[in-house]
Amino acid sequence: MIYFIEQCLNGVQLGMMLFLLAAGLTLIFGIMDLVNLAHGSLYMVGAYFAATFVGWTDNFLLGVALALVATLIVGMAVEVVAMRRLYGRDHLDHVLGTFGLILFFNELVRLLWGPAGMTLPLPAWLNVAVPLLPGLFYPLYRLVIIAVTIAVALFLYVLVMRTRLGMLIRAGASNREMVGALGINIKLLYTLVFGLGAALAGLAGLMQAPILTVQIGMGENILIVAFVVIVIGGIGSIRGAFVASLFVGMVDTIGRAFFPDLLRLILTREAAATAAPALSSMLIYLLMTAVLVLRPEGLFPVSNR
Amino acid sequence: MIAAPNARNLLVPALLAFLLLLPVYTSLSGNTFLLTLFTRILILALAATSLNLILGYGGMVSFGHAAYLGIGGYAIGILASEGVTSGFVQWPIALAVSALAALVIGLLCLRTRGLYFIMITLAFAQMIYYVGAGLARYGGDDGLTIQRRSQFGGWLNLSNKTMFYYLCLALLLATIYLVWRLVNSRFGMVIQGARSNERRMRSIGFPTFRYRLTCFVIAGTLCGLSGALLANHTDFVSPAMMYWTRSGDLIVMVVLGGMASTFGPLIGAVALLVLEEALSGITEYWQIILGPLLLLVVLFARRGIDGLLDVSIFPRLSPAKALEAKVGRG
Amino acid sequence: MEQARSLRLMLAAAGGALALGGFLALPPGTAVAQQKAIKIGFISTFSGPTAVIGNDMRNSFELALDHLGRKMAGLPVEVIYEDDQQKPEVGKQKTDKLIESDKVDFIVGYIWSNVLLASLKSAVDAKTFLITSNAGPSQLAGELCSPYVFSTSWQNDQTPQAMGLYMNQKGVKTVFLIGPNYAAGRDMLAGVASTFKGQVIGQELTKWPDQLDFSAELSKARAAKPDAIFVFYPGAAGVQFLTQYTQAGLKGQIPLYTAFTIDETTLPRQKDLALGVPGAQQWVNDLPNEQNKRFVADYIKKHTGSRPSFYGAQSYDAGHLINSAVVAVKGDTAKKEDMRKAMVNADFKSVRGNFKYGNNHMPIQNFYLQDVVKDQDGNFVLKTVATIVENDQDRFHDKCPMK
């Protein structure tokens, strides 16, 4: 039972990480109609910046804050230099152009930081396990991740629903031309939105860094899952992204945890150990296919132009 | 109809001549690596040509085409590891399985459009990737070594590098010809019409779904053939051949070479892989150039290299062209 | 319109120049007649979190060449290092390139068993000598053995087998096994199970190399209440495992026994987490023979701040093994059969002490118990505590058809 609760918490934590990525992706797609494959690269860049700045300043929080700012700046720079020219074009153009950016970022990171990757060690005060229930020790850091992402989700909600900027974002998602015609500086809006998405991706990357590692290409695996999330949730909907990421995070984690045991009833140990992670990874895609077949607009479709 | 002397009509025959004569050069110079490299290029050009059929002509952006490379390859690998090494058994099975997979995937995916189509083809490719990674008996993530290549009795010896190269070249040219015939037939017209305006095609009375599905299945089968060749070429299959970034590579080849052009995919494959091989010898950071180059191609040279080849060599000699220039094109 | 056209022409010209330059830069065929050199290809991992292992192997191999005066039988030595990125298909590609394009005389390296297995056929088919200085999959010692393949390391099962023997000595009755799900991981866990006399009450194989989060497996282990946990996690995964094992509060509760999880590449990060956790190895840095003392001392001098690991020691030996073959044929590397005969004799001074080869070209050697202690400078070092088994031969040599 304890084990099950632990796995549920792990599932929530993974879901929250996915939300950070998916929120940025869905915002960018919803507002600028841009398919951004390079989102995973921003995730990677955030992690590298964090590892570097924490190493330089020897202060975890300061390093993390600096990394977020740096990723925001990089995101906005990418938007101004490259993304701007892709607006309005075919989605295939977006896919190809941003695919090129993935290659570019991977090599740039390799050039600047070397091929070996980095580590981001946790400060001692975060590296403890807290007793949540009798017998259940859960790492404090993972609880922090969950708390931070919930805070970010609330912040996004307030931003989109209650501020003027959020109103512009929602309006731009519904009718881009009209917003431009009303005299709003659409270019600046887009740059800010892209920067926000980049910062979210960077935050996800740097939070994952102490648990996994910081290495080149780390964004590619999780990017696809993030796309699955936004398709399930409904492209353009942050609420949909939240629900879908929790859903996908839980399915993936519970699947990985319990599927091997299920399979071991039928297969040998090695076969079960090989097949289980593969099959539980498939689950997510099966889920997405089912959603696309039954509800092609996703779970929370954004009422559109 | 004599073709106007433009760059394409010079480059393509030159390229074909080069490909035909390459084994002569390599056997004289002893540079077998070049032969290996170009065999790989030919195999991937075949895959790219099959993708061009649905992507370039049909407008179906499939981000999961590499799955068929894997299906064809694993068919060979699994059969070989179970003791079935006869090519006469393996290859038809590889093609049949690829066709079946394409049929199933097409039935489910072709109802969607745009980004959703991209995502759902990607999803299926990843699922097949994970199936491959989950096959413990056939190596899973570690991959599967193919101890003996497909045997064709006394007819073909695939272990003979030169013979294998010419087989790949022949199959590639046959595929290019097949695609060319398809595209210029009534079938092809419907496909291209459906790409431009599906509603209109349907209102004329064409069951576009059936046409597109057939197109999709043909493309998948041809790619499965490419996978079978690849398995024989590398004596190794692994799930990595199906990962989504490989599908991306194929799309890059098609777009770089020139979508909806006959020799575009071949040119794209040659360009990309030669560049990759050569540049990585000069600097290990060559992808830093390739990435932005891709972006530039998307922004400025949308029709790829083939589009760039639309340059007339002797613009003044052609009276028709001179008149056109005067009157001005739209 | 004109602007677009000229832009396109420029792009075309640039592309053409690039293509031409690229084509001219393609590797040439037979090299222009130059002084013959001994060409060695070295395949290891130089990117990602396990790059530290690859670098250690490279440093050690380079040190071996330095000690040999960078010549073998009077001919200069050329080494080409390639990165397998820890992926079997990349390793195979690089192997093919080294054989076909660079035309190397020897291929050395291979950290990972799955990479080695993927690349094996290429080397054997081309009759190029392959010296594995780490990976030792069971298939290689058995049915896939080849006259062209030699090992300067061990067979995967041997080290955990020694650990199993040690666990018997310590009176451990039940054990829970955890390891990565790839060729070597499976070999390791099978190796322990083969010599351990008690009961294996649980076994978990994790996804490799992606999964670095072992909280699920540690929970399962804790729930099973074994006498001990055995673990195999090379490189950065070993650091992660030890960290999470400590974080989960298991360190005082359930003793941990390891193979290849604590070594000089991971110890700097594991630090006091590794104190009291035993491992088994065929080489520890304080083995008292002359060549080992020289190797370790010169390595520390050349690379201040780091010590060589067993990965490096094995690569160092590989350099000397190759040298013994080249010297035997006086530099005529076409005499493959003679080189093979020379290598079979293992006639060189190994840093682990002298050893012999079995019929499958796997070393027959001692295994020692290593423990982590703090030396007088406060550094964490590995120390030889005891000899677990002497002249151990792998259990697959009967399956190898070679005599």
Short mmCIF file of N, CA and C in Angstrom, two decimals, chain A residues 3 6-7 10 115-117 119 122 126-129 135 137 139 142 210-213 215 221 256-257 260-261 264 269-270 273-274 277-278 281, chain C residues 46-52 55 83 181 186 200 202-207 210-213 215-217 219-220 222 236 240 243-244 247-248 269:
data_model
loop_
_atom_site.label_atom_id
_atom_site.label_comp_id
_atom_site.label_asym_id
_atom_site.label_seq_id
_atom_site.Cartn_x
_atom_site.Cartn_y
_atom_site.Cartn_z
N TYR A 3 3.87 1.41 -0.96
CA TYR A 3 4.51 1.44 -2.27
C TYR A 3 3.60 2.09 -3.30
N GLU A 6 3.52 5.80 -2.77
CA GLU A 6 4.77 6.37 -3.27
C GLU A 6 4.72 6.55 -4.77
N GLN A 7 4.24 5.50 -5.45
CA GLN A 7 4.18 5.55 -6.91
C GLN A 7 3.19 6.61 -7.37
N ASN A 10 4.94 9.81 -7.16
CA ASN A 10 5.86 9.92 -8.28
C ASN A 10 5.12 10.28 -9.56
N PRO A 115 30.92 17.42 -24.34
CA PRO A 115 30.00 16.32 -24.55
C PRO A 115 29.63 15.54 -23.29
N ALA A 116 30.36 15.74 -22.21
CA ALA A 116 30.19 14.82 -21.08
C ALA A 116 28.93 15.06 -20.26
N GLY A 117 28.28 16.18 -20.42
CA GLY A 117 27.11 16.43 -19.57
C GLY A 117 27.54 17.02 -18.23
N THR A 119 26.34 17.70 -13.82
CA THR A 119 25.47 17.27 -12.73
C THR A 119 25.04 18.49 -11.95
N LEU A 122 21.99 18.43 -5.31
CA LEU A 122 21.06 19.14 -4.45
C LEU A 122 21.79 19.65 -3.21
N LEU A 126 17.85 20.11 0.96
CA LEU A 126 16.81 19.54 0.11
C LEU A 126 16.95 18.03 -0.03
N ASN A 127 18.14 17.52 0.35
CA ASN A 127 18.45 16.14 0.03
C ASN A 127 18.00 15.19 1.14
N VAL A 128 16.81 15.42 1.70
CA VAL A 128 16.35 14.57 2.80
C VAL A 128 15.03 13.93 2.41
N ALA A 129 14.66 12.92 3.19
CA ALA A 129 13.37 12.28 2.99
C ALA A 129 12.49 12.61 4.17
N GLY A 135 6.04 4.79 7.96
CA GLY A 135 6.62 3.84 7.01
C GLY A 135 6.84 4.41 5.64
N PHE A 137 8.60 7.17 3.58
CA PHE A 137 9.55 8.27 3.49
C PHE A 137 9.60 8.75 2.07
N PRO A 139 11.12 11.66 -0.69
CA PRO A 139 12.13 12.70 -0.81
C PRO A 139 11.50 14.09 -0.80
N ARG A 142 11.19 16.07 -4.21
CA ARG A 142 10.07 15.78 -5.11
C ARG A 142 8.81 16.49 -4.66
N PRO A 210 18.53 17.49 -10.95
CA PRO A 210 19.14 16.74 -9.85
C PRO A 210 18.71 15.28 -9.82
N ILE A 211 17.54 14.98 -10.38
CA ILE A 211 17.05 13.60 -10.34
C ILE A 211 17.61 12.79 -11.49
N LEU A 212 17.61 13.34 -12.66
CA LEU A 212 18.17 12.65 -13.82
C LEU A 212 19.58 13.22 -14.03
N THR A 213 19.98 13.47 -15.22
CA THR A 213 21.26 14.14 -15.40
C THR A 213 21.06 15.26 -16.41
N GLN A 215 22.25 16.35 -19.78
CA GLN A 215 23.04 15.90 -20.94
C GLN A 215 22.39 16.33 -22.24
N ASN A 221 13.32 13.06 -25.69
CA ASN A 221 12.36 12.06 -25.23
C ASN A 221 11.12 12.69 -24.67
N ARG A 256 4.64 1.72 -15.34
CA ARG A 256 6.00 1.22 -15.18
C ARG A 256 6.18 0.46 -13.88
N ALA A 257 5.46 0.90 -12.85
CA ALA A 257 5.65 0.27 -11.54
C ALA A 257 4.98 -1.09 -11.45
N PRO A 260 5.34 -4.64 -14.84
CA PRO A 260 6.27 -5.79 -14.81
C PRO A 260 5.72 -6.92 -13.97
N ASP A 261 5.13 -6.58 -12.82
CA ASP A 261 4.59 -7.64 -11.98
C ASP A 261 3.47 -8.38 -12.68
N ARG A 264 4.94 -10.57 -15.31
CA ARG A 264 5.71 -11.71 -14.82
C ARG A 264 4.85 -12.93 -14.60
N ARG A 269 11.20 -13.49 -16.32
CA ARG A 269 11.59 -12.25 -15.65
C ARG A 269 12.25 -11.26 -16.61
N GLU A 270 13.20 -11.76 -17.42
CA GLU A 270 13.89 -10.84 -18.33
C GLU A 270 12.94 -10.30 -19.37
N ALA A 273 10.82 -7.76 -17.77
CA ALA A 273 11.56 -6.52 -17.50
C ALA A 273 11.82 -5.75 -18.78
N THR A 274 11.98 -6.45 -19.92
CA THR A 274 12.20 -5.76 -21.19
C THR A 274 10.89 -5.23 -21.74
N PRO A 277 8.57 -1.78 -19.56
CA PRO A 277 8.69 -0.34 -19.81
C PRO A 277 8.24 0.00 -21.22
N ALA A 278 8.48 -0.90 -22.16
CA ALA A 278 8.07 -0.62 -23.54
C ALA A 278 6.56 -0.53 -23.63
N SER A 281 5.16 2.49 -21.99
CA SER A 281 5.36 3.68 -22.82
C SER A 281 4.34 3.73 -23.92
N PHE C 46 32.41 8.85 -24.94
CA PHE C 46 33.02 10.14 -24.60
C PHE C 46 31.98 11.24 -24.47
N SER C 47 30.70 10.86 -24.47
CA SER C 47 29.68 11.89 -24.29
C SER C 47 28.66 11.35 -23.30
N GLY C 48 27.93 12.29 -22.68
CA GLY C 48 26.94 11.86 -21.72
C GLY C 48 27.56 11.56 -20.37
N PRO C 49 26.73 11.10 -19.43
CA PRO C 49 27.21 10.95 -18.06
C PRO C 49 28.29 9.90 -17.87
N THR C 50 28.44 8.96 -18.79
CA THR C 50 29.48 7.94 -18.60
C THR C 50 30.76 8.30 -19.33
N ALA C 51 30.86 9.53 -19.79
CA ALA C 51 32.07 9.96 -20.49
C ALA C 51 33.29 9.86 -19.58
N VAL C 52 33.05 9.94 -18.27
CA VAL C 52 34.18 9.89 -17.34
C VAL C 52 34.92 8.55 -17.46
N ASN C 55 36.97 8.65 -20.71
CA ASN C 55 38.17 9.48 -20.55
C ASN C 55 39.23 8.75 -19.76
N ASP C 83 33.50 7.79 -30.44
CA ASP C 83 32.50 7.81 -29.37
C ASP C 83 31.30 6.96 -29.75
N ASN C 181 18.69 -3.49 -17.18
CA ASN C 181 18.24 -4.52 -18.10
C ASN C 181 18.94 -4.39 -19.45
N ARG C 186 22.08 -8.32 -17.01
CA ARG C 186 21.53 -9.65 -16.84
C ARG C 186 22.62 -10.65 -16.47
N VAL C 200 17.61 -16.19 -3.48
CA VAL C 200 17.37 -14.90 -4.14
C VAL C 200 15.89 -14.60 -4.00
N GLY C 202 14.29 -11.77 -4.55
CA GLY C 202 13.70 -10.76 -5.45
C GLY C 202 14.72 -10.29 -6.44
N GLN C 203 14.27 -9.88 -7.61
CA GLN C 203 15.18 -9.39 -8.63
C GLN C 203 14.48 -8.31 -9.44
N GLU C 204 15.15 -7.19 -9.61
CA GLU C 204 14.57 -6.11 -10.39
C GLU C 204 15.55 -5.67 -11.46
N LEU C 205 15.07 -5.61 -12.70
CA LEU C 205 15.89 -5.10 -13.80
C LEU C 205 15.32 -3.77 -14.24
N THR C 206 16.16 -2.74 -14.31
CA THR C 206 15.65 -1.41 -14.65
C THR C 206 16.02 -1.05 -16.08
N LYS C 207 15.26 -0.08 -16.60
CA LYS C 207 15.49 0.34 -17.99
C LYS C 207 16.82 1.04 -18.10
N ASP C 210 18.31 4.87 -19.58
CA ASP C 210 17.48 6.02 -19.21
C ASP C 210 17.14 6.11 -17.72
N GLN C 211 16.83 4.95 -17.12
CA GLN C 211 16.27 5.06 -15.77
C GLN C 211 17.36 5.29 -14.74
N LEU C 212 17.35 6.49 -14.14
CA LEU C 212 18.33 6.78 -13.10
C LEU C 212 17.61 7.01 -11.78
N ASP C 213 16.34 6.68 -11.76
CA ASP C 213 15.54 6.90 -10.55
C ASP C 213 15.16 5.53 -10.02
N SER C 215 13.85 4.72 -6.96
CA SER C 215 13.02 4.72 -5.76
C SER C 215 12.05 3.55 -5.75
N ALA C 216 11.52 3.20 -6.93
CA ALA C 216 10.57 2.09 -6.98
C ALA C 216 11.24 0.78 -6.58
N GLU C 217 12.43 0.53 -7.16
CA GLU C 217 13.12 -0.73 -6.88
C GLU C 217 13.56 -0.79 -5.42
N SER C 219 12.08 0.64 -2.92
CA SER C 219 10.89 0.35 -2.10
C SER C 219 10.58 -1.13 -2.10
N LYS C 220 10.67 -1.73 -3.30
CA LYS C 220 10.37 -3.16 -3.37
C LYS C 220 11.36 -3.97 -2.55
N ARG C 222 13.08 -2.96 0.05
CA ARG C 222 12.81 -2.76 1.47
C ARG C 222 11.64 -3.63 1.92
N ALA C 236 27.60 6.84 -13.74
CA ALA C 236 26.79 7.82 -13.01
C ALA C 236 25.61 7.15 -12.32
N GLN C 240 24.01 7.67 -8.53
CA GLN C 240 22.59 7.89 -8.24
C GLN C 240 22.06 6.83 -7.30
N THR C 243 23.24 7.29 -3.73
CA THR C 243 22.59 8.47 -3.16
C THR C 243 21.17 8.13 -2.73
N GLN C 244 20.43 7.49 -3.62
CA GLN C 244 19.03 7.19 -3.32
C GLN C 244 18.91 6.11 -2.26
N GLN C 247 19.42 8.01 0.84
CA GLN C 247 18.26 8.87 1.05
C GLN C 247 17.05 8.09 1.52
N ALA C 248 16.92 6.85 1.03
CA ALA C 248 15.75 6.05 1.42
C ALA C 248 15.90 5.49 2.81
N ARG C 269 32.42 11.22 -6.30
CA ARG C 269 31.09 11.79 -6.08
C ARG C 269 30.33 11.04 -4.99
#
